Amino acid sequence: MASTQVFFTSKGARVQLTQQLGRGGEGTVFATGGDPNVVAKIYHEALSPARQEKLRMMVMSQSPALAEFTLWPIDTLHAAVNGPIQGFTMPRLGQFQDLYELYIPSNRKQAFPHADWRFLTQAARNVAATVATMHQAGHVVGDINPKNFVVSASAMVKLIDCDSFQIAANGRVFRCEVGVPHYTAPELQGKIFKDVQRTPNHDNFALAVLCFQLLFLGRHPFAGVFSGSGDMPLERAIGEFRYAYSQSSASKLMAPPPNSLSTSTVPASLRGLFEAAFGQDGANGHRPSAQQWFRSLDALGSAMLTCTLFPVHQYHQSLIRCPWCEFEKSAGITVFSNAPQTTPPVFDLEWVWRQILGISMPAPNALPQYNFNLSPSPLPEFVLNTATPKWPWSRHPLDTVVAQRRSELGQTKNAW
């Protein structure tokens, strides 16, 4: 819909679009010629009157807290002064990456190579702080999922795509019409989102899922091993409260998948929050709030110990041994980079020897077994009794035997 490169704010200020920065399903984001810290989102299609009113209310309700934790709209954009809203300006994102780049171990090694579990805990704390800020402002995110959160190298977190959230302003509620089933509360599974007015309690379910994924290596809390008949899709497991890591998961015929980190890695108080968030009582409005998650995760981050073998291994002080050393040994994978974060200023033999002892000896590989029939055999009698051809280009029966044996030799080499 950006047929023109010039738009006007609600106050009539001129905004020049320059470089295209990204394109999504609803609109395109452009840099602007005035302020390098401000970008513009222009919608592909014309907006309904209700959607335009929602954007006006968001601009009117902006606050320093929302500006700190979200990419909240700054002003509306119009193709002509006082014309229909066709987009809005918002802060430029900066050096942030999608949240799933952090909690998926293989992605984290590339995107956040120096992140340890303390970093993940801090990121989860900041996710909770962001959601709490939205709730304190009277709004509901609605569409909480990893693609709506971005995280920086310092574990700072921001919410993006704010125009899709459920906004309450001026006595009206503008609903969130989208959602991702894997982060949708059990009571909303299968519902048409535009017909549902979300509550903070619905957000609190998805928040708990994100916190679980950040603390437990990207695992979804409802993705487990089902011992019943048939398959157990994730949406069905959520709808039936089949939390795979619950103390009562056996009664739901569920168990954690292989090579999963035990929930005993976190304090009992945090385990209780997960039980409350994913249990049936939570659907009745009793899930832990974003503020509760913030306080518990903040306490977890301030009560960490450092592994004596690998400084990159951080764990809660209530544990008697490093869970990451045990997990990496049993699972056969490296969760965090084992390179020490800091090196001694002088050569320390004791320190180096601890690093050596922390390396597990790989299991010996069994030698492959080969059974090829390579026994020699004499030339056939008919070859030995055949006279030499009169002409040098005439074929001798020996040529056929040589070709056959060369072929057998080649096949044997390839198999070996």
C-alpha positions as a Markdown table, in Angstrom:
| # | Residue | x | y | z |
|---|---|---|---|---|
| 1 | Met | 0.0 | 0.0 | 0.0 |
| 2 | Ala | 3.1 | 2.2 | 0.1 |
| 3 | Ser | 2.6 | 3.7 | -3.4 |
| 4 | Thr | 3.9 | 6.9 | -2.1 |
| 5 | Gln | 7.1 | 7.4 | -0.2 |
| 6 | Val | 5.8 | 10.4 | 1.8 |
| 7 | Phe | 3.4 | 10.1 | 4.7 |
| 8 | Phe | 2.1 | 12.5 | 7.4 |
| 9 | Thr | 1.7 | 12.0 | 11.1 |
| 10 | Ser | -1.5 | 12.7 | 13.1 |
| 11 | Lys | 0.0 | 16.2 | 13.7 |
| 12 | Gly | 0.7 | 16.8 | 10.0 |
| 13 | Ala | 4.5 | 16.3 | 10.2 |
| 14 | Arg | 6.0 | 15.0 | 7.0 |
| 15 | Val | 7.7 | 11.5 | 7.1 |
| 16 | Gln | 9.9 | 10.3 | 4.2 |
| 17 | Leu | 10.2 | 6.6 | 3.7 |
| 18 | Thr | 13.7 | 5.4 | 2.7 |
| 19 | Gln | 15.1 | 1.9 | 2.8 |
| 20 | Gln | 12.9 | -1.1 | 3.2 |
| 21 | Leu | 13.9 | -3.0 | 6.3 |
| 22 | Gly | 11.5 | -5.9 | 6.4 |
| 23 | Arg | 8.2 | -7.3 | 5.1 |
| 24 | Gly | 5.6 | -9.3 | 6.9 |
| 25 | Gly | 2.1 | -10.7 | 6.3 |
| 26 | Glu | 0.4 | -7.4 | 7.3 |
| 27 | Gly | 2.8 | -4.7 | 6.3 |
| 28 | Thr | 6.3 | -3.5 | 5.4 |
| 29 | Val | 8.8 | -1.7 | 7.6 |
| 30 | Phe | 10.8 | 1.2 | 6.3 |
| 31 | Ala | 13.6 | 3.4 | 7.6 |
| 32 | Thr | 12.6 | 7.1 | 7.8 |
| 33 | Gly | 14.6 | 10.1 | 6.6 |
| 34 | Gly | 14.2 | 12.1 | 9.7 |
| 35 | Asp | 15.2 | 10.2 | 12.8 |
| 36 | Pro | 17.5 | 7.1 | 12.4 |
| 37 | Asn | 16.0 | 5.7 | 15.6 |
| 38 | Val | 12.4 | 5.7 | 14.2 |
| 39 | Val | 11.0 | 3.4 | 11.5 |
| 40 | Ala | 7.6 | 3.2 | 9.8 |
| 41 | Lys | 5.2 | 0.3 | 9.3 |
| 42 | Ile | 2.9 | 0.6 | 6.3 |
| 43 | Tyr | 0.0 | -1.8 | 5.9 |
| 44 | His | -0.5 | -3.7 | 2.7 |
| 45 | Glu | -4.3 | -3.4 | 2.9 |
| 46 | Ala | -6.7 | -0.6 | 4.0 |
| 47 | Leu | -7.5 | -0.8 | 7.7 |
| 48 | Ser | -11.0 | -1.1 | 9.1 |
| 49 | Pro | -12.4 | 1.8 | 11.1 |
| 50 | Ala | -12.0 | -0.3 | 14.3 |
| 51 | Arg | -8.4 | -1.1 | 13.5 |
| 52 | Gln | -7.6 | 2.6 | 12.9 |
| 53 | Glu | -9.3 | 3.5 | 16.2 |
| 54 | Lys | -7.2 | 0.9 | 18.0 |
| 55 | Leu | -4.0 | 2.5 | 16.7 |
| 56 | Arg | -5.1 | 5.9 | 17.8 |
| 57 | Met | -5.8 | 4.6 | 21.3 |
| 58 | Met | -2.4 | 2.9 | 21.4 |
| 59 | Val | -0.6 | 6.2 | 20.4 |
| 60 | Met | -2.6 | 8.0 | 23.1 |
| 61 | Ser | -1.8 | 5.4 | 25.8 |
| 62 | Gln | 2.0 | 5.3 | 25.2 |
| 63 | Ser | 4.1 | 5.6 | 28.4 |
| 64 | Pro | 7.8 | 5.4 | 29.4 |
| 65 | Ala | 7.3 | 1.9 | 30.7 |
| 66 | Leu | 5.8 | 0.6 | 27.5 |
| 67 | Ala | 8.5 | 2.4 | 25.5 |
| 68 | Glu | 11.2 | 0.6 | 27.5 |
| 69 | Phe | 9.8 | -2.9 | 27.0 |
| 70 | Thr | 8.0 | -2.8 | 23.7 |
| 71 | Leu | 8.1 | -1.3 | 20.2 |
| 72 | Trp | 5.0 | 0.7 | 21.0 |
| 73 | Pro | 3.5 | 2.9 | 18.2 |
| 74 | Ile | 4.7 | 6.5 | 18.4 |
| 75 | Asp | 2.3 | 8.1 | 15.9 |
| 76 | Thr | -0.1 | 7.2 | 13.2 |
| 77 | Leu | 0.8 | 7.7 | 9.5 |
| 78 | His | -1.5 | 9.0 | 6.7 |
| 79 | Ala | -1.1 | 9.3 | 3.0 |
| 80 | Ala | -2.7 | 12.8 | 3.3 |
| 81 | Val | -3.1 | 15.1 | 6.2 |
| 82 | Asn | -6.1 | 13.9 | 8.3 |
| 83 | Gly | -6.6 | 11.0 | 5.9 |
| 84 | Pro | -7.2 | 7.3 | 6.8 |
| 85 | Ile | -4.5 | 5.6 | 8.9 |
| 86 | Gln | -2.2 | 3.6 | 6.7 |
| 87 | Gly | 0.6 | 2.8 | 9.2 |
| 88 | Phe | 2.5 | 4.1 | 12.2 |
| 89 | Thr | 5.9 | 5.0 | 13.4 |
| 90 | Met | 7.7 | 3.1 | 16.1 |
| 91 | Pro | 11.2 | 2.8 | 17.6 |
| 92 | Arg | 13.9 | 1.1 | 15.6 |
| 93 | Leu | 14.7 | -2.3 | 17.1 |
| 94 | Gly | 18.5 | -2.3 | 17.1 |
| 95 | Gln | 20.7 | -5.3 | 18.0 |
| 96 | Phe | 18.2 | -7.9 | 19.1 |
| 97 | Gln | 17.5 | -11.5 | 18.0 |
| 98 | Asp | 14.4 | -13.7 | 18.1 |
| 99 | Leu | 13.9 | -15.4 | 21.5 |
| 100 | Tyr | 14.0 | -18.9 | 20.1 |
| 101 | Glu | 17.6 | -18.3 | 18.9 |
| 102 | Leu | 18.4 | -18.2 | 22.7 |
| 103 | Tyr | 16.6 | -21.2 | 24.1 |
| 104 | Ile | 17.3 | -23.7 | 21.4 |
| 105 | Pro | 20.7 | -25.1 | 22.2 |
| 106 | Ser | 22.0 | -25.5 | 18.7 |
| 107 | Asn | 20.9 | -22.0 | 17.7 |
| 108 | Arg | 22.3 | -20.5 | 21.0 |
| 109 | Lys | 25.8 | -21.7 | 20.2 |
| 110 | Gln | 25.8 | -19.5 | 17.1 |
| 111 | Ala | 23.6 | -16.5 | 18.2 |
| 112 | Phe | 24.6 | -16.3 | 21.9 |
| 113 | Pro | 27.9 | -18.3 | 22.2 |
| 114 | His | 28.7 | -16.9 | 25.6 |
| 115 | Ala | 25.3 | -17.4 | 27.2 |
| 116 | Asp | 25.1 | -19.7 | 30.2 |
| 117 | Trp | 22.1 | -20.7 | 32.4 |
| 118 | Arg | 22.4 | -17.5 | 34.4 |
| 119 | Phe | 21.9 | -15.6 | 31.1 |
| 120 | Leu | 18.8 | -17.8 | 30.3 |
| 121 | Thr | 17.4 | -17.2 | 33.7 |
| 122 | Gln | 17.9 | -13.4 | 33.3 |
| 123 | Ala | 16.2 | -13.5 | 29.9 |
| 124 | Ala | 13.2 | -15.4 | 31.4 |
| 125 | Arg | 13.0 | -12.8 | 34.2 |
| 126 | Asn | 12.9 | -10.0 | 31.6 |
| 127 | Val | 10.2 | -11.8 | 29.6 |
| 128 | Ala | 8.1 | -11.9 | 32.7 |
| 129 | Ala | 8.9 | -8.2 | 33.4 |
| 130 | Thr | 7.7 | -7.3 | 29.9 |
| 131 | Val | 4.4 | -9.1 | 30.2 |
| 132 | Ala | 3.9 | -7.6 | 33.7 |
| 133 | Thr | 4.4 | -4.2 | 32.2 |
| 134 | Met | 1.6 | -4.9 | 29.6 |
| 135 | His | -0.8 | -6.1 | 32.3 |
| 136 | Gln | -0.1 | -3.1 | 34.6 |
| 137 | Ala | -1.0 | -0.9 | 31.7 |
| 138 | Gly | -4.4 | -2.7 | 31.4 |
| 139 | His | -3.5 | -4.5 | 28.2 |
| 140 | Val | -3.2 | -8.2 | 27.3 |
| 141 | Val | -0.7 | -9.5 | 24.8 |
| 142 | Gly | -2.9 | -12.3 | 23.6 |
| 143 | Asp | -0.5 | -13.7 | 21.0 |
| 144 | Ile | 2.4 | -14.6 | 23.3 |
| 145 | Asn | 4.9 | -16.7 | 21.3 |
| 146 | Pro | 8.7 | -16.8 | 20.8 |
| 147 | Lys | 8.4 | -14.7 | 17.6 |
| 148 | Asn | 6.9 | -11.8 | 19.5 |
| 149 | Phe | 9.9 | -11.5 | 21.8 |
| 150 | Val | 13.4 | -10.4 | 20.9 |
| 151 | Val | 16.5 | -10.5 | 23.2 |
| 152 | Ser | 19.8 | -8.6 | 23.1 |
| 153 | Ala | 23.3 | -9.7 | 24.0 |
| 154 | Ser | 22.8 | -8.3 | 27.5 |
| 155 | Ala | 19.6 | -10.4 | 28.0 |
| 156 | Met | 17.3 | -7.4 | 27.6 |
| 157 | Val | 13.9 | -8.3 | 26.1 |
| 158 | Lys | 11.4 | -6.4 | 24.1 |
| 159 | Leu | 7.9 | -7.2 | 22.7 |
| 160 | Ile | 7.3 | -6.6 | 19.0 |
| 161 | Asp | 4.3 | -6.6 | 16.7 |
| 162 | Cys | 2.3 | -4.7 | 19.4 |
| 163 | Asp | -0.5 | -3.7 | 17.0 |
| 164 | Ser | -1.8 | -7.2 | 17.2 |
| 165 | Phe | -2.2 | -7.2 | 21.0 |
| 166 | Gln | -5.5 | -6.8 | 22.9 |
| 167 | Ile | -5.7 | -3.2 | 23.9 |
| 168 | Ala | -8.0 | -1.6 | 26.5 |
| 169 | Ala | -8.3 | 2.2 | 26.2 |
| 170 | Asn | -11.0 | 4.8 | 26.5 |
| 171 | Gly | -13.6 | 2.3 | 27.8 |
| 172 | Arg | -13.1 | 0.0 | 24.8 |
| 173 | Val | -11.4 | -3.3 | 24.3 |
| 174 | Phe | -9.7 | -4.1 | 20.9 |
| 175 | Arg | -9.2 | -7.8 | 20.8 |
| 176 | Cys | -6.3 | -9.8 | 19.7 |
| 177 | Glu | -7.4 | -11.9 | 16.7 |
| 178 | Val | -4.4 | -14.2 | 16.3 |
| 179 | Gly | -2.6 | -16.8 | 18.4 |
| 180 | Val | -0.3 | -19.8 | 18.2 |
| 181 | Pro | -1.8 | -23.1 | 19.4 |
| 182 | His | 1.4 | -24.3 | 21.1 |
| 183 | Tyr | 1.2 | -21.3 | 23.4 |
| 184 | Thr | -2.6 | -21.1 | 23.8 |
| 185 | Ala | -4.2 | -21.9 | 27.1 |
| 186 | Pro | -6.1 | -25.2 | 27.4 |
| 187 | Glu | -9.4 | -23.4 | 27.8 |
| 188 | Leu | -8.9 | -21.5 | 24.5 |
| 189 | Gln | -7.7 | -24.4 | 22.3 |
| 190 | Gly | -9.9 | -24.6 | 19.2 |
| 191 | Lys | -11.6 | -21.2 | 19.9 |
| 192 | Ile | -11.9 | -18.5 | 17.3 |
| 193 | Phe | -9.6 | -15.8 | 18.7 |
| 194 | Lys | -11.6 | -12.8 | 17.4 |
| 195 | Asp | -14.6 | -14.0 | 19.4 |
| 196 | Val | -12.6 | -14.2 | 22.7 |
| 197 | Gln | -11.7 | -11.5 | 25.0 |
| 198 | Arg | -8.4 | -12.5 | 26.5 |
| 199 | Thr | -7.4 | -12.1 | 30.1 |
| 200 | Pro | -4.0 | -11.8 | 31.9 |
| 201 | Asn | -4.6 | -15.4 | 33.0 |
| 202 | His | -4.5 | -16.5 | 29.4 |
| 203 | Asp | -1.2 | -14.7 | 28.9 |
| 204 | Asn | 0.2 | -16.3 | 32.1 |
| 205 | Phe | -0.1 | -19.8 | 30.5 |
| 206 | Ala | 2.0 | -18.8 | 27.5 |
| 207 | Leu | 4.4 | -16.9 | 29.7 |
| 208 | Ala | 4.9 | -20.1 | 31.8 |
| 209 | Val | 5.6 | -22.1 | 28.6 |
| 210 | Leu | 8.3 | -19.6 | 27.5 |
| 211 | Cys | 9.9 | -19.6 | 30.9 |
| 212 | Phe | 10.0 | -23.4 | 30.8 |
| 213 | Gln | 11.6 | -23.4 | 27.4 |
| 214 | Leu | 14.3 | -20.9 | 28.5 |
| 215 | Leu | 15.1 | -22.9 | 31.7 |
| 216 | Phe | 14.9 | -26.4 | 30.2 |
| 217 | Leu | 16.8 | -26.3 | 26.9 |
| 218 | Gly | 13.9 | -25.4 | 24.6 |
| 219 | Arg | 11.7 | -28.3 | 25.6 |
| 220 | His | 7.9 | -27.7 | 25.5 |
| 221 | Pro | 6.3 | -28.7 | 28.8 |
| 222 | Phe | 3.6 | -30.6 | 27.1 |
| 223 | Ala | 5.8 | -32.5 | 24.6 |
| 224 | Gly | 6.5 | -35.8 | 26.3 |
| 225 | Val | 6.2 | -39.6 | 25.9 |
| 226 | Phe | 2.6 | -40.8 | 25.8 |
| 227 | Ser | 2.1 | -44.3 | 27.0 |
| 228 | Gly | -1.5 | -44.6 | 25.8 |
| 229 | Ser | -2.8 | -45.7 | 22.5 |
| 230 | Gly | -2.4 | -43.5 | 19.4 |
| 231 | Asp | -0.6 | -40.3 | 19.0 |
| 232 | Met | -0.7 | -37.3 | 21.4 |
| 233 | Pro | -0.5 | -34.0 | 19.4 |
| 234 | Leu | 0.8 | -31.1 | 21.3 |
| 235 | Glu | -2.5 | -29.2 | 21.1 |
| 236 | Arg | -4.4 | -32.1 | 22.5 |
| 237 | Ala | -1.9 | -32.6 | 25.3 |
| 238 | Ile | -2.4 | -28.9 | 26.2 |
| 239 | Gly | -6.2 | -29.2 | 26.1 |
| 240 | Glu | -6.1 | -32.2 | 28.4 |
| 241 | Phe | -3.6 | -30.7 | 30.9 |
| 242 | Arg | -1.0 | -33.4 | 30.2 |
| 243 | Tyr | 2.0 | -31.6 | 31.6 |
| 244 | Ala | 4.8 | -34.1 | 30.9 |
| 245 | Tyr | 7.0 | -33.0 | 33.8 |
| 246 | Ser | 4.2 | -32.9 | 36.5 |
| 247 | Gln | 4.5 | -34.8 | 39.7 |
| 248 | Ser | 1.2 | -36.5 | 38.6 |
| 249 | Ser | 2.2 | -37.0 | 35.0 |
| 250 | Ala | 1.9 | -40.8 | 35.3 |
| 251 | Ser | -1.8 | -40.4 | 35.9 |
| 252 | Lys | -2.0 | -38.6 | 32.6 |
| 253 | Leu | 0.0 | -41.4 | 30.9 |
| 254 | Met | 2.8 | -38.9 | 30.2 |
| 255 | Ala | 6.5 | -38.8 | 30.9 |
| 256 | Pro | 9.4 | -36.5 | 29.9 |
| 257 | Pro | 11.1 | -37.3 | 26.6 |
| 258 | Pro | 14.6 | -38.9 | 26.7 |
| 259 | Asn | 17.6 | -36.7 | 27.4 |
| 260 | Ser | 15.4 | -34.1 | 29.3 |
| 261 | Leu | 16.8 | -31.9 | 32.0 |
| 262 | Ser | 15.1 | -32.7 | 35.3 |
| 263 | Thr | 12.9 | -30.1 | 36.9 |
| 264 | Ser | 14.7 | -30.7 | 40.1 |
| 265 | Thr | 17.3 | -28.3 | 38.6 |
| 266 | Val | 15.1 | -25.4 | 39.8 |
| 267 | Pro | 13.9 | -24.7 | 43.4 |
| 268 | Ala | 10.7 | -26.3 | 44.6 |
| 269 | Ser | 9.0 | -22.9 | 44.6 |
| 270 | Leu | 9.6 | -22.6 | 40.8 |
| 271 | Arg | 8.4 | -26.2 | 40.2 |
| 272 | Gly | 5.2 | -25.2 | 42.1 |
| 273 | Leu | 4.7 | -22.3 | 39.7 |
| 274 | Phe | 4.9 | -24.6 | 36.7 |
| 275 | Glu | 2.4 | -27.0 | 38.3 |
| 276 | Ala | 0.0 | -24.2 | 39.0 |
| 277 | Ala | 0.4 | -22.7 | 35.5 |
| 278 | Phe | -0.2 | -26.0 | 33.7 |
| 279 | Gly | -2.8 | -27.6 | 36.0 |
| 280 | Gln | -6.6 | -27.5 | 35.8 |
| 281 | Asp | -6.9 | -25.0 | 38.6 |
| 282 | Gly | -4.9 | -22.6 | 36.4 |
| 283 | Ala | -7.7 | -22.6 | 33.8 |
| 284 | Asn | -10.1 | -21.2 | 36.5 |
| 285 | Gly | -8.0 | -18.0 | 36.9 |
| 286 | His | -5.4 | -19.2 | 39.3 |
| 287 | Arg | -2.2 | -19.2 | 37.2 |
| 288 | Pro | 0.8 | -17.4 | 38.6 |
| 289 | Ser | 1.0 | -13.8 | 37.5 |
| 290 | Ala | 3.8 | -12.3 | 35.5 |
| 291 | Gln | 4.9 | -10.5 | 38.7 |
| 292 | Gln | 5.2 | -13.8 | 40.5 |
| 293 | Trp | 7.3 | -15.2 | 37.7 |
| 294 | Phe | 9.5 | -12.1 | 37.8 |
| 295 | Arg | 10.1 | -12.3 | 41.5 |
| 296 | Ser | 10.9 | -16.1 | 41.5 |
| 297 | Leu | 13.2 | -15.9 | 38.5 |
| 298 | Asp | 14.9 | -12.9 | 40.0 |
| 299 | Ala | 15.6 | -14.9 | 43.1 |
| 300 | Leu | 16.8 | -17.8 | 41.1 |
| 301 | Gly | 19.3 | -15.6 | 39.2 |
| 302 | Ser | 20.7 | -14.2 | 42.4 |
| 303 | Ala | 21.3 | -17.6 | 44.0 |
| 304 | Met | 23.7 | -19.3 | 41.5 |
| 305 | Leu | 26.8 | -21.3 | 42.1 |
| 306 | Thr | 29.6 | -21.8 | 39.5 |
| 307 | Cys | 30.9 | -25.3 | 38.6 |
| 308 | Thr | 34.5 | -25.9 | 39.8 |
| 309 | Leu | 35.2 | -27.7 | 36.5 |
| 310 | Phe | 33.5 | -25.5 | 34.0 |
| 311 | Pro | 32.8 | -21.9 | 34.8 |
| 312 | Val | 30.2 | -21.7 | 32.1 |
| 313 | His | 28.1 | -24.2 | 34.2 |
| 314 | Gln | 25.9 | -22.2 | 36.6 |
| 315 | Tyr | 23.3 | -23.8 | 38.9 |
| 316 | His | 21.1 | -23.1 | 41.9 |
| 317 | Gln | 22.9 | -23.1 | 45.3 |
| 318 | Ser | 20.4 | -25.7 | 46.7 |
| 319 | Leu | 22.0 | -28.4 | 44.5 |
| 320 | Ile | 24.9 | -30.5 | 45.9 |
| 321 | Arg | 26.5 | -31.0 | 42.5 |
| 322 | Cys | 26.6 | -29.5 | 39.0 |
| 323 | Pro | 23.6 | -30.7 | 37.1 |
| 324 | Trp | 25.1 | -29.7 | 33.7 |
| 325 | Cys | 28.1 | -31.9 | 34.1 |
| 326 | Glu | 25.9 | -34.9 | 34.8 |
| 327 | Phe | 23.4 | -34.0 | 32.1 |
| 328 | Glu | 26.1 | -33.5 | 29.4 |
| 329 | Lys | 27.7 | -36.8 | 30.4 |
| 330 | Ser | 24.5 | -38.8 | 30.3 |
| 331 | Ala | 23.0 | -37.2 | 27.2 |
| 332 | Gly | 26.3 | -37.1 | 25.3 |
| 333 | Ile | 25.8 | -33.5 | 24.3 |
| 334 | Thr | 27.3 | -30.1 | 25.1 |
| 335 | Val | 24.7 | -27.7 | 26.3 |
| 336 | Phe | 27.0 | -24.7 | 26.9 |
| 337 | Ser | 30.4 | -23.9 | 25.5 |
| 338 | Asn | 32.9 | -25.5 | 27.7 |
| 339 | Ala | 35.5 | -22.9 | 27.0 |
| 340 | Pro | 36.1 | -21.0 | 30.2 |
| 341 | Gln | 34.7 | -17.5 | 30.3 |
| 342 | Thr | 37.9 | -16.1 | 32.0 |
| 343 | Thr | 41.4 | -17.5 | 32.0 |
| 344 | Pro | 43.9 | -17.2 | 34.8 |
| 345 | Pro | 46.4 | -14.4 | 34.6 |
| 346 | Val | 49.2 | -16.9 | 35.1 |
| 347 | Phe | 49.6 | -20.5 | 34.3 |
| 348 | Asp | 47.7 | -22.5 | 37.0 |
| 349 | Leu | 48.4 | -26.2 | 36.8 |
| 350 | Glu | 45.6 | -27.1 | 39.2 |
| 351 | Trp | 43.1 | -25.1 | 37.2 |
| 352 | Val | 44.3 | -26.7 | 33.9 |
| 353 | Trp | 44.2 | -30.2 | 35.4 |
| 354 | Arg | 40.6 | -29.7 | 36.4 |
| 355 | Gln | 39.7 | -28.8 | 32.8 |
| 356 | Ile | 41.5 | -32.0 | 31.7 |
| 357 | Leu | 39.6 | -34.2 | 34.2 |
| 358 | Gly | 36.3 | -32.7 | 33.1 |
| 359 | Ile | 36.7 | -34.2 | 29.6 |
| 360 | Ser | 35.1 | -37.6 | 29.3 |
| 361 | Met | 36.9 | -40.3 | 27.4 |
| 362 | Pro | 34.8 | -41.3 | 24.4 |
| 363 | Ala | 33.6 | -44.8 | 24.2 |
| 364 | Pro | 35.7 | -47.1 | 21.8 |
| 365 | Asn | 34.1 | -47.7 | 18.5 |
| 366 | Ala | 33.7 | -51.4 | 17.3 |
| 367 | Leu | 35.8 | -52.2 | 14.2 |
| 368 | Pro | 33.6 | -52.9 | 11.2 |
| 369 | Gln | 33.5 | -56.5 | 10.1 |
| 370 | Tyr | 34.1 | -57.4 | 6.4 |
| 371 | Asn | 33.4 | -60.7 | 4.8 |
| 372 | Phe | 34.6 | -60.6 | 1.2 |
| 373 | Asn | 35.5 | -63.7 | -0.9 |
| 374 | Leu | 38.9 | -62.7 | -2.3 |
| 375 | Ser | 40.4 | -66.2 | -2.7 |
| 376 | Pro | 42.6 | -66.5 | -5.9 |
| 377 | Ser | 41.6 | -68.8 | -8.7 |
| 378 | Pro | 43.5 | -70.0 | -11.8 |
| 379 | Leu | 42.8 | -69.0 | -15.4 |
| 380 | Pro | 40.2 | -71.2 | -17.1 |
| 381 | Glu | 41.6 | -74.0 | -19.3 |
| 382 | Phe | 40.0 | -72.6 | -22.5 |
| 383 | Val | 42.0 | -69.4 | -22.0 |
| 384 | Leu | 45.3 | -71.3 | -21.6 |
| 385 | Asn | 44.6 | -73.5 | -24.6 |
| 386 | Thr | 43.7 | -70.6 | -26.9 |
| 387 | Ala | 46.2 | -69.6 | -29.5 |
| 388 | Thr | 47.4 | -66.1 | -29.8 |
| 389 | Pro | 45.3 | -64.1 | -32.3 |
| 390 | Lys | 46.8 | -63.4 | -35.7 |
| 391 | Trp | 46.0 | -59.7 | -35.6 |
| 392 | Pro | 47.0 | -57.6 | -32.6 |
| 393 | Trp | 43.6 | -55.9 | -32.5 |
| 394 | Ser | 41.7 | -59.2 | -32.3 |
| 395 | Arg | 40.2 | -60.0 | -28.9 |
| 396 | His | 41.6 | -62.8 | -26.9 |
| 397 | Pro | 39.4 | -64.7 | -24.4 |
| 398 | Leu | 41.8 | -63.5 | -21.7 |
| 399 | Asp | 40.6 | -60.0 | -22.3 |
| 400 | Thr | 37.1 | -61.0 | -21.1 |
| 401 | Val | 38.5 | -62.6 | -17.9 |
| 402 | Val | 40.7 | -59.6 | -17.1 |
| 403 | Ala | 37.7 | -57.2 | -17.6 |
| 404 | Gln | 35.5 | -59.4 | -15.3 |
| 405 | Arg | 38.2 | -59.6 | -12.6 |
| 406 | Arg | 38.8 | -55.9 | -12.8 |
| 407 | Ser | 35.1 | -55.3 | -12.3 |
| 408 | Glu | 35.0 | -57.6 | -9.3 |
| 409 | Leu | 38.0 | -55.8 | -7.8 |
| 410 | Gly | 36.4 | -52.4 | -8.3 |
| 411 | Gln | 33.2 | -53.6 | -6.6 |
| 412 | Thr | 35.2 | -54.9 | -3.7 |
| 413 | Lys | 37.1 | -51.7 | -3.3 |
| 414 | Asn | 33.9 | -49.7 | -3.3 |
| 415 | Ala | 32.3 | -51.9 | -0.7 |
| 416 | Trp | 35.4 | -51.7 | 1.5 |
